[in-house]
Amino acid sequence: MSAAPLRYVDPDATPTDSYFFERRSSPRRKMNGRVTALLEPEDGEGNLKRIRSLTLVDGSANGLGARCDQEITRGTRMSVFFPPHGYEAGFAMGGEVVNCWRDGSGWRIGIQLDETVGRLAG
């Protein structure tokens, strides 16, 4: 009789499905860099509490993956500001947080982007 070896299961790890089904409608590409997010205000919330610094992880035509120091509630609307680079103007994208889970010492978030991309004056 054979016995399966014991293995450590991290209680903070993101659960994985036993079957993996890709639900993304466009391919993801690795990204890096820092952007600023401005969350939509909640009642009585000051402006400084709405600003978050995000570290990009990956992105596609439909969404962004990022890391953040603070948890952001699923369903939160935000604008993500990309700084100017060289002669190109900066721009902003609107979206909604669709996933947020603990990732090491921070949080990993998934943002579903709106179809429209607003350009900032450069």
C-alpha positions as MATLAB code, in Angstrom:
seq = 'MSAAPLRYVDPDATPTDSYFFERRSSPRRKMNGRVTALLEPEDGEGNLKRIRSLTLVDGSANGLGARCDQEITRGTRMSVFFPPHGYEAGFAMGGEVVNCWRDGSGWRIGIQLDETVGRLAG';
ca = [
       0.000    0.000    0.000;
       1.387    3.426   -0.937;
       0.665    6.629    0.926;
       0.756   10.120   -0.540;
       3.463   12.260    1.075;
       2.390   15.016    3.436;
       2.760   18.545    2.121;
       2.435   21.974    3.676;
      -0.589   23.998    2.581;
      -0.188   27.757    3.000;
      -3.460   29.136    4.447;
      -2.758   32.566    2.879;
      -2.140   31.194   -0.615;
      -4.605   31.902   -3.400;
      -6.713   28.796   -3.957;
      -6.307   27.112   -7.311;
      -8.943   25.179   -9.185;
      -8.295   21.533   -9.842;
      -9.221   22.262  -13.468;
      -7.860   25.404  -15.079;
     -10.110   27.161  -17.563;
      -8.816   30.351  -19.152;
     -11.559   32.981  -19.076;
      -9.607   35.903  -20.491;
     -10.719   37.186  -23.861;
      -7.297   38.636  -24.756;
      -3.745   37.520  -23.942;
      -1.893   38.954  -20.928;
       1.579   40.402  -21.191;
       4.004   40.980  -18.347;
       4.358   44.608  -17.329;
       6.370   46.519  -14.790;
       6.333   50.064  -13.560;
       4.448   52.193  -11.113;
       1.202   54.022  -11.728;
      -1.152   56.068   -9.562;
      -4.764   55.067   -8.990;
      -7.518   57.387   -7.824;
     -10.432   55.519   -6.257;
     -13.985   56.836   -6.532;
     -14.925   58.602   -3.291;
     -17.044   57.001   -0.617;
     -19.129   59.066    1.799;
     -16.933   61.177    4.080;
     -13.681   59.936    2.575;
     -10.896   62.475    2.061;
      -8.864   62.763   -1.142;
      -5.636   61.349    0.335;
      -7.405   58.131    1.332;
      -8.444   57.642   -2.295;
      -4.930   57.700   -3.808;
      -3.057   54.396   -4.244;
       0.328   53.599   -5.744;
       0.197   50.434   -7.870;
       3.017   48.279   -9.182;
       2.001   46.749  -12.519;
       2.379   42.990  -12.961;
       0.604   42.231  -16.222;
      -1.919   43.666  -18.626;
      -4.116   43.040  -21.620;
      -6.533   44.993  -23.780;
      -9.241   44.352  -21.165;
      -7.481   44.561  -17.818;
      -4.506   45.115  -15.555;
      -2.911   43.075  -12.800;
      -1.122   45.028  -10.076;
       0.202   44.913   -6.536;
      -0.834   47.391   -3.847;
       0.047   48.003   -0.188;
      -3.600   48.220    0.866;
      -6.656   46.110    0.197;
      -9.093   47.543   -2.352;
     -12.650   46.277   -2.171;
     -13.994   44.380   -5.172;
     -16.342   46.566   -7.175;
     -14.396   49.763   -6.454;
     -14.226   52.087   -9.461;
     -10.918   53.833  -10.153;
      -8.889   55.825  -12.640;
      -5.336   54.628  -13.303;
      -2.881   57.360  -14.362;
       0.127   56.447  -16.512;
       2.866   59.102  -16.423;
       4.302   60.735  -19.576;
       7.240   58.952  -21.149;
       9.617   60.755  -23.510;
       7.611   62.780  -25.995;
       4.414   60.792  -25.336;
       1.735   62.341  -23.158;
       0.488   60.610  -20.053;
      -2.950   59.015  -20.092;
      -5.598   57.584  -17.788;
      -7.758   54.475  -17.921;
     -10.930   53.854  -15.960;
     -11.847   50.500  -14.538;
     -13.239   48.402  -11.733;
     -11.514   46.096   -9.244;
     -12.710   42.564   -9.964;
     -10.247   40.621   -7.770;
      -8.247   41.376   -4.638;
      -6.322   38.856   -2.588;
      -3.448   38.779   -0.092;
      -0.076   38.349   -1.811;
       2.859   38.182    0.583;
       3.127   41.474    2.445;
       0.701   43.291    0.118;
      -2.367   42.775   -2.051;
      -2.736   41.620   -5.637;
      -5.586   43.200   -7.585;
      -7.221   42.630  -10.947;
      -8.745   45.627  -12.721;
     -11.231   45.281  -15.557;
     -10.737   48.296  -17.811;
     -13.474   50.366  -19.387;
     -13.656   50.436  -23.168;
     -12.743   54.115  -23.390;
      -9.266   55.469  -22.722;
      -8.997   59.126  -21.803;
      -5.882   61.046  -22.837;
      -4.473   63.654  -20.479;
      -3.218   66.956  -21.770;
       0.544   66.661  -22.197;
];
